[in-house]
Amino acid sequence: MNGAETLVETLLGSGVDVCFANPGTSEMHFVAALDKYPDMRCVLCLFEGGATGAADGYYRMKENVAATLLHLGPGLANGVANLHNARKAKSGVVNIVGDHADYHLKYDSPLKGDLAGISNAISHWTRAAPDALSVAQDGAVAVQAARSNGGQISTLILPANTAWNNAEGPATYLAPKILHRPSNEEVVSAAKVLSQPDACLFLGHKALYGKLAQLAGRIAAKSGCEIVADFLVPRIERGQGAIHLTRMNYPIAENLGILKHIKHMVLCGSNRPVAFFAYPNMPSTPEPHDCHITELCAPDMDYAWTLQALADELGAAPKHKPKLIELDLPEIPTGAMSLEKVGEALAAILPENAIVVDESVTSSGPLVEATKSARNQDWMHVVGGAIGQGLPVAVGAAIACPGRKVVSLMGDGSAMYTLQSLWTMAREELDVVNIIFANRGYQILHLELANVGVLEAGRNAGRMFDVDNPTLDWVSLAKGHGVSAERVTDADEFVKALRKGLATKEPYLIEVVC
Amino acid sequence: MNGAETLVETLLGSGVDVCFANPGTSEMHFVAALDKYPDMRCVLCLFEGGATGAADGYYRMKENVAATLLHLGPGLANGVANLHNARKAKSGVVNIVGDHADYHLKYDSPLKGDLAGISNAISHWTRAAPDALSVAQDGAVAVQAARSNGGQISTLILPANTAWNNAEGPATYLAPKILHRPSNEEVVSAAKVLSQPDACLFLGHKALYGKLAQLAGRIAAKSGCEIVADFLVPRIERGQGAIHLTRMNYPIAENLGILKHIKHMVLCGSNRPVAFFAYPNMPSTPEPHDCHITELCAPDMDYAWTLQALADELGAAPKHKPKLIELDLPEIPTGAMSLEKVGEALAAILPENAIVVDESVTSSGPLVEATKSARNQDWMHVVGGAIGQGLPVAVGAAIACPGRKVVSLMGDGSAMYTLQSLWTMAREELDVVNIIFANRGYQILHLELANVGVLEAGRNAGRMFDVDNPTLDWVSLAKGHGVSAERVTDADEFVKALRKGLATKEPYLIEVVC
């Protein structure tokens, strides 16, 4: 048994059985080892950002860690943007990155680079296996690190000779480190704060869906506090049966309004809200000056325990039922295209339990609004703001939840970043409907240029904002990757296309010209 | 005049007038500034790897620095793989990377990350502008750094408020730092070495084309030494009128054979040769044990001066004419497809002065062999081994040399990494013929798996090596990006398609099924 084989056995023994891969030569012994263990599902991604984004989506839906397999520094670097998003989402990911044999690293071979430097810039945990005998234990610690502190980026660098040299056997599973908790005094104090007028419980991460969200709803029902969530969150339960909450928005000016009445903010599973960008003469944070922020439980702490402790302290029992969103489906829209109608069609047609990956950027607002009383759904956002995660996250979500319909809502500019994920959807026969909003440009940049006082883009700005001349042809792009597609220009066509896409179990793509 | 405007004026005043851009919100003031200076040519790339790779190709052909415009840490990270290639190619590149306003960086906003850490892992020079008044001078130093030591990666981080705050004016041009030279004694000693039997002059970088290559040819003619170049070099002159030299190959076993008779190796403008990867029971370096290596002049030193000094010392005058490659064109091939025939067609048809970007990986060997006596051409390779540079480098080369035909030779796996560059070719109406070798997989990995002793790929390995099921449809992918394309399956079709592609001034793509 060589080092690579002990690592694959360790990963499987630690509950990691999916590997999103883009391997190269230095990973050949690891690939050969993967070949011996068919329990490991290897999913080929034609670009590394597709692999890391898929691992992120997988974690968000499965709450379990997937591995990626990447090729030296450049391979890891290609995955960094989506690791950034995963890091902000607190998704646990284990990157296995092949490196040169350690004795080869003293030479300036073509792929030699500062692999550790790149990893340190993005990972919570980085280790280069020192020898074959250590690989298994390092792998177990890597998985442990990925599962600790609420989900982390963990990178194990695997020099080729540590993979090919003889080793002993796999290492045993290591439980994640125990999460920190606030003190009882802090819980008591926060419970008092939440009972005051104009208080809000600011939630994040896994507290925004399922049992924890319902628990938070009980706390709100008993204490009278508002529940608020950030604009971009890893996963949020929406539609019928979800708790009522206020979601922040993108513009800082709007967020100042959303929070203007809040005097007390208790953070639980979330960092404090902050403006996406700084703007001249605007504040960096959206809360009023006289708002007191209680940092009760950070995202890397035990916010599940904390919410229960808050509920207990407040006496929020199961009988304090939160007011939940009731089903209210719109009519099927017809006629000329609008984002509002796309949203109404999604609301009317998307099935219970759908997973929606929203990277539609400037198109998102009307879609979110129209679907608020739809059937129960999970929505996922680009928490780290690095565009190009939507299609990869949809891949990971579909692999995590084979029984559920996945819909990606993509800006055309965003989708172009990692369009190679369409091929992985076709290869793995994933049940994903991709909706591309073809507004032919980075529309947000037109808005942002106006925000800095330039109301009309000149030639250079226009040529950097507009993805036109030529326009992208998403039907051909999809076909090129093996995905069926169609272009729609009015609401009736969209409704028909959406129904067609949802009816198959194969990936589908709809280019919405808007 | 704000900081951004002083920076654009400084870049233009320093001779940087092309910017390969993928901007975001934090760069809006810089974009607004670019709008005021139409002398700066802004080229939109739909993925950052396209921008950095284009800057690399631009430098290699123009010997001048281009700027890139990138968006925070994730934007820079997306460009790192091709910056890695540029770094190995010693291409000078100035990255302008927008960051949050400095006072906003204390918050955990979505795009906040370790931007400096990423930059430090790839750049020779990194600086974050401390305030608007410093931006112009920092820009001048950034350009100077990119032009120093033979070409470097230089990254100027531009916090948004240093762009939007008031500044004074542009900074003046700074000449690159003076290059180090070997001592006269070292030159004299190296000249003696080269006059011995079984000696070779190992050349790299700008010594492999144009006047420096001819000078090296004279040195070889006078001293009797062999000229050797590495397998992957940034730019090499080939075909009619180029000097004869021995090019190393990819497999270490083959390189051991190529160098087996060499007893003295003088490095000039090149690092010592080293195996691409380490393999069990194979050496890391290809020279014989009894070969003496003279490290005369590193790539970051003044090898132009050194070659002249060597020629002077040896008395290699213009009359010592090197033997040059003579034109010997093959017949136009017909019949069934083979890589040899593709190579013959290229040799027969490609015009004088064509620029060939070779990222055809396993397809490359027969193409290189067939074109050795073709018309005079420049070829460019993936010096850093990070696939996905070919299409971007072709973009940069076409912008650098508008009068010359550019041909990219791409493996299908490689081309998928940065296929978004096809759109930039269409947008900028670049004269590039892209030839995609559709062998439907990472063929090199099949070879490498065999190299580690696994002769037959199992299910997991096969699914990670083969880009099939579905096959990629490159004609549709090209069409989706606005590039005309066709698929060819025999030599006659290829010849016809190549002629068609070369006849237009627009980009074209040929999918070669092989």
CSV table of N, CA and C in Angstrom, one decimal, chain A residues 74-162:
chain,number,residue,atom,x,y,z
A,74,PRO,N,-0.6,26.3,-10.0
A,74,PRO,CA,-1.6,26.9,-10.9
A,74,PRO,C,-3.0,26.2,-10.8
A,75,GLY,N,-3.0,24.9,-10.6
A,75,GLY,CA,-4.3,24.2,-10.4
A,75,GLY,C,-5.1,24.7,-9.2
A,76,LEU,N,-4.4,24.9,-8.1
A,76,LEU,CA,-5.0,25.4,-6.9
A,76,LEU,C,-5.4,26.9,-7.2
A,77,ALA,N,-4.6,27.7,-7.8
A,77,ALA,CA,-4.9,29.1,-8.1
A,77,ALA,C,-6.2,29.2,-8.9
A,78,ASN,N,-6.3,28.3,-9.9
A,78,ASN,CA,-7.5,28.4,-10.7
A,78,ASN,C,-8.8,28.1,-9.8
A,79,GLY,N,-8.6,27.4,-8.7
A,79,GLY,CA,-9.7,27.1,-7.8
A,79,GLY,C,-9.9,28.1,-6.7
A,80,VAL,N,-9.0,29.1,-6.6
A,80,VAL,CA,-9.1,30.0,-5.4
A,80,VAL,C,-10.3,30.9,-5.4
A,81,ALA,N,-10.8,31.4,-6.5
A,81,ALA,CA,-11.9,32.3,-6.4
A,81,ALA,C,-13.1,31.6,-5.8
A,82,ASN,N,-13.4,30.3,-6.2
A,82,ASN,CA,-14.5,29.6,-5.6
A,82,ASN,C,-14.2,29.1,-4.3
A,83,LEU,N,-12.9,28.9,-3.9
A,83,LEU,CA,-12.6,28.6,-2.5
A,83,LEU,C,-12.8,29.8,-1.7
A,84,HIS,N,-12.6,31.0,-2.2
A,84,HIS,CA,-12.9,32.2,-1.5
A,84,HIS,C,-14.4,32.3,-1.2
A,85,ASN,N,-15.2,32.0,-2.2
A,85,ASN,CA,-16.7,31.9,-1.9
A,85,ASN,C,-17.0,30.8,-0.9
A,86,ALA,N,-16.4,29.7,-1.0
A,86,ALA,CA,-16.7,28.6,-0.1
A,86,ALA,C,-16.2,29.0,1.4
A,87,ARG,N,-15.1,29.7,1.4
A,87,ARG,CA,-14.6,30.1,2.7
A,87,ARG,C,-15.6,31.1,3.4
A,88,LYS,N,-16.1,32.0,2.6
A,88,LYS,CA,-17.1,33.0,3.1
A,88,LYS,C,-18.4,32.2,3.5
A,89,ALA,N,-18.7,31.2,2.8
A,89,ALA,CA,-19.9,30.4,3.1
A,89,ALA,C,-19.7,29.4,4.2
A,90,LYS,N,-18.5,29.4,4.7
A,90,LYS,CA,-18.1,28.4,5.7
A,90,LYS,C,-18.4,26.9,5.3
A,91,SER,N,-18.1,26.7,4.0
A,91,SER,CA,-18.2,25.3,3.5
A,91,SER,C,-16.9,24.6,3.8
A,92,GLY,N,-17.0,23.4,4.3
A,92,GLY,CA,-15.8,22.6,4.5
A,92,GLY,C,-15.4,21.9,3.2
A,93,VAL,N,-14.1,22.1,2.8
A,93,VAL,CA,-13.6,21.5,1.6
A,93,VAL,C,-12.2,21.0,1.9
A,94,VAL,N,-11.9,19.8,1.4
A,94,VAL,CA,-10.6,19.3,1.5
A,94,VAL,C,-9.9,19.3,0.1
A,95,ASN,N,-9.0,20.1,-0.1
A,95,ASN,CA,-8.2,20.1,-1.3
A,95,ASN,C,-7.0,19.2,-1.2
A,96,ILE,N,-6.9,18.2,-2.2
A,96,ILE,CA,-5.7,17.4,-2.3
A,96,ILE,C,-5.0,18.0,-3.5
A,97,VAL,N,-3.8,18.6,-3.3
A,97,VAL,CA,-3.1,19.2,-4.3
A,97,VAL,C,-1.8,18.5,-4.5
A,98,GLY,N,-1.6,17.9,-5.7
A,98,GLY,CA,-0.3,17.3,-6.0
A,98,GLY,C,0.8,18.3,-6.1
A,99,ASP,N,2.0,17.9,-5.7
A,99,ASP,CA,3.2,18.7,-5.9
A,99,ASP,C,4.3,17.8,-6.5
A,100,HIS,N,5.4,18.5,-6.9
A,100,HIS,CA,6.5,17.7,-7.3
A,100,HIS,C,7.0,16.8,-6.1
A,101,ALA,N,7.7,15.8,-6.5
A,101,ALA,CA,8.4,15.0,-5.4
A,101,ALA,C,9.3,16.0,-4.7
A,102,ASP,N,9.5,15.8,-3.4
A,102,ASP,CA,10.1,16.9,-2.6
A,102,ASP,C,11.6,17.1,-3.1
A,103,TYR,N,12.3,16.1,-3.5
A,103,TYR,CA,13.7,16.2,-3.9
A,103,TYR,C,13.8,17.0,-5.2
A,104,HIS,N,12.6,17.1,-6.0
A,104,HIS,CA,12.6,17.8,-7.3
A,104,HIS,C,12.4,19.3,-7.1
A,105,LEU,N,11.9,19.6,-5.9
A,105,LEU,CA,11.5,21.0,-5.7
A,105,LEU,C,12.7,22.0,-5.7
A,106,LYS,N,13.9,21.5,-5.5
A,106,LYS,CA,15.0,22.5,-5.5
A,106,LYS,C,15.3,23.0,-6.9
A,107,TYR,N,14.7,22.4,-7.9
A,107,TYR,CA,15.0,22.9,-9.3
A,107,TYR,C,13.8,23.8,-9.7
A,108,ASP,N,14.1,24.6,-10.7
A,108,ASP,CA,13.1,25.5,-11.3
A,108,ASP,C,12.4,24.8,-12.4
A,109,SER,N,11.7,23.8,-12.2
A,109,SER,CA,10.9,23.1,-13.2
A,109,SER,C,9.7,23.9,-13.6
A,110,PRO,N,9.1,23.7,-14.8
A,110,PRO,CA,8.1,24.6,-15.3
A,110,PRO,C,7.0,24.9,-14.3
A,111,LEU,N,6.5,23.8,-13.6
A,111,LEU,CA,5.3,24.0,-12.7
A,111,LEU,C,5.7,24.4,-11.3
A,112,LYS,N,7.0,24.5,-11.0
A,112,LYS,CA,7.4,24.9,-9.6
A,112,LYS,C,6.9,26.3,-9.4
A,113,GLY,N,6.3,26.5,-8.2
A,113,GLY,CA,5.8,27.8,-7.8
A,113,GLY,C,5.6,27.8,-6.3
A,114,ASP,N,5.0,28.9,-5.9
A,114,ASP,CA,4.8,29.1,-4.5
A,114,ASP,C,3.4,28.5,-4.1
A,115,LEU,N,3.4,27.2,-4.2
A,115,LEU,CA,2.1,26.5,-3.9
A,115,LEU,C,1.6,26.7,-2.5
A,116,ALA,N,2.6,26.7,-1.5
A,116,ALA,CA,2.2,26.9,-0.1
A,116,ALA,C,1.7,28.3,0.1
A,117,GLY,N,2.3,29.3,-0.6
A,117,GLY,CA,1.9,30.7,-0.5
A,117,GLY,C,0.5,30.9,-1.0
A,118,ILE,N,0.2,30.3,-2.1
A,118,ILE,CA,-1.2,30.4,-2.7
A,118,ILE,C,-2.2,29.7,-1.7
A,119,SER,N,-1.8,28.6,-1.2
A,119,SER,CA,-2.7,27.9,-0.2
A,119,SER,C,-2.9,28.7,1.0
A,120,ASN,N,-1.8,29.2,1.6
A,120,ASN,CA,-1.9,30.0,2.8
A,120,ASN,C,-2.8,31.2,2.6
A,121,ALA,N,-2.9,31.8,1.4
A,121,ALA,CA,-3.7,32.9,1.1
A,121,ALA,C,-5.2,32.6,1.1
A,122,ILE,N,-5.5,31.3,1.0
A,122,ILE,CA,-7.0,31.0,0.9
A,122,ILE,C,-7.4,30.0,1.9
A,123,SER,N,-6.5,29.1,2.4
A,123,SER,CA,-7.0,28.0,3.2
A,123,SER,C,-6.9,28.3,4.7
A,124,HIS,N,-7.8,27.8,5.5
A,124,HIS,CA,-7.6,27.8,7.0
A,124,HIS,C,-6.5,26.9,7.4
A,125,TRP,N,-6.3,25.8,6.7
A,125,TRP,CA,-5.3,24.8,7.1
A,125,TRP,C,-4.6,24.4,5.9
A,126,THR,N,-3.3,24.4,6.0
A,126,THR,CA,-2.4,23.9,4.9
A,126,THR,C,-1.3,23.0,5.5
A,127,ARG,N,-1.1,21.9,4.9
A,127,ARG,CA,0.1,21.1,5.3
A,127,ARG,C,0.6,20.3,4.0
A,128,ALA,N,1.9,20.3,3.9
A,128,ALA,CA,2.5,19.5,2.9
A,128,ALA,C,3.0,18.2,3.5
A,129,ALA,N,2.5,17.1,3.1
A,129,ALA,CA,2.8,15.8,3.7
A,129,ALA,C,4.3,15.6,3.6
A,130,PRO,N,5.0,15.3,4.7
A,130,PRO,CA,6.5,15.2,4.7
A,130,PRO,C,7.0,13.9,4.1
A,131,ASP,N,6.2,12.9,4.2
A,131,ASP,CA,6.6,11.6,3.7
A,131,ASP,C,5.4,10.6,3.6
A,132,ALA,N,5.6,9.5,2.9
A,132,ALA,CA,4.5,8.6,2.7
A,132,ALA,C,3.9,8.1,3.9
A,133,LEU,N,4.7,7.9,5.0
A,133,LEU,CA,4.1,7.3,6.2
A,133,LEU,C,3.2,8.3,6.9
A,134,SER,N,3.3,9.6,6.6
A,134,SER,CA,2.5,10.6,7.3
A,134,SER,C,1.2,10.9,6.5
A,135,VAL,N,1.2,10.5,5.3
A,135,VAL,CA,0.1,11.0,4.4
A,135,VAL,C,-1.3,10.6,5.0
A,136,ALA,N,-1.5,9.4,5.5
A,136,ALA,CA,-2.8,9.0,6.0
A,136,ALA,C,-3.2,9.9,7.2
A,137,GLN,N,-2.3,10.1,8.1
A,137,GLN,CA,-2.7,10.9,9.3
A,137,GLN,C,-2.9,12.3,8.9
A,138,ASP,N,-2.1,12.8,8.0
A,138,ASP,CA,-2.3,14.2,7.5
A,138,ASP,C,-3.7,14.3,6.8
A,139,GLY,N,-4.1,13.3,6.1
A,139,GLY,CA,-5.4,13.3,5.5
A,139,GLY,C,-6.5,13.3,6.5
A,140,ALA,N,-6.4,12.5,7.5
A,140,ALA,CA,-7.4,12.5,8.6
A,140,ALA,C,-7.5,13.9,9.2
A,141,VAL,N,-6.3,14.5,9.5
A,141,VAL,CA,-6.3,15.9,10.1
A,141,VAL,C,-6.9,16.9,9.1
A,142,ALA,N,-6.6,16.7,7.8
A,142,ALA,CA,-7.2,17.6,6.8
A,142,ALA,C,-8.7,17.6,6.8
A,143,VAL,N,-9.3,16.4,6.9
A,143,VAL,CA,-10.7,16.3,6.9
A,143,VAL,C,-11.3,16.9,8.2
A,144,GLN,N,-10.6,16.6,9.3
A,144,GLN,CA,-11.0,17.2,10.6
A,144,GLN,C,-11.0,18.7,10.5
A,145,ALA,N,-10.0,19.2,9.9
A,145,ALA,CA,-9.9,20.7,9.8
A,145,ALA,C,-11.0,21.2,9.0
A,146,ALA,N,-11.3,20.6,7.9
A,146,ALA,CA,-12.4,21.0,7.0
A,146,ALA,C,-13.8,21.0,7.8
A,147,ARG,N,-13.9,20.1,8.7
A,147,ARG,CA,-15.2,20.0,9.5
A,147,ARG,C,-15.2,20.8,10.7
A,148,SER,N,-14.1,21.5,11.1
A,148,SER,CA,-14.0,22.2,12.4
A,148,SER,C,-14.4,23.6,12.2
A,149,ASN,N,-14.7,24.3,13.3
A,149,ASN,CA,-15.1,25.7,13.3
A,149,ASN,C,-16.2,26.0,12.3
A,150,GLY,N,-17.1,25.1,12.1
A,150,GLY,CA,-18.3,25.4,11.3
A,150,GLY,C,-18.0,25.2,9.8
A,151,GLY,N,-16.9,24.7,9.4
A,151,GLY,CA,-16.6,24.5,8.0
A,151,GLY,C,-15.4,25.3,7.6
A,152,GLN,N,-14.4,24.7,7.1
A,152,GLN,CA,-13.1,25.4,6.7
A,152,GLN,C,-12.5,24.9,5.4
A,153,ILE,N,-11.6,25.7,4.9
A,153,ILE,CA,-10.9,25.3,3.7
A,153,ILE,C,-9.6,24.6,4.2
A,154,SER,N,-9.4,23.4,3.7
A,154,SER,CA,-8.3,22.6,4.2
A,154,SER,C,-7.5,22.1,3.0
A,155,THR,N,-6.2,22.3,3.0
A,155,THR,CA,-5.4,21.9,1.8
A,155,THR,C,-4.3,21.0,2.2
A,156,LEU,N,-4.3,19.8,1.6
A,156,LEU,CA,-3.2,18.9,1.9
A,156,LEU,C,-2.4,18.8,0.6
A,157,ILE,N,-1.1,19.3,0.7
A,157,ILE,CA,-0.2,19.2,-0.4
A,157,ILE,C,0.5,17.8,-0.4
A,158,LEU,N,0.4,17.2,-1.6
A,158,LEU,CA,0.9,15.8,-1.7
A,158,LEU,C,2.0,15.7,-2.6
A,159,PRO,N,3.3,15.9,-2.1
A,159,PRO,CA,4.4,15.7,-3.0
A,159,PRO,C,4.4,14.3,-3.7
A,160,ALA,N,4.7,14.2,-4.9
A,160,ALA,CA,4.5,13.0,-5.7
A,160,ALA,C,5.1,11.7,-5.0
A,161,ASN,N,6.3,11.9,-4.4
A,161,ASN,CA,6.9,10.8,-3.8
A,161,ASN,C,6.3,10.3,-2.5
A,162,THR,N,5.6,11.2,-1.8
A,162,THR,CA,4.8,10.8,-0.7
A,162,THR,C,3.6,10.0,-1.1
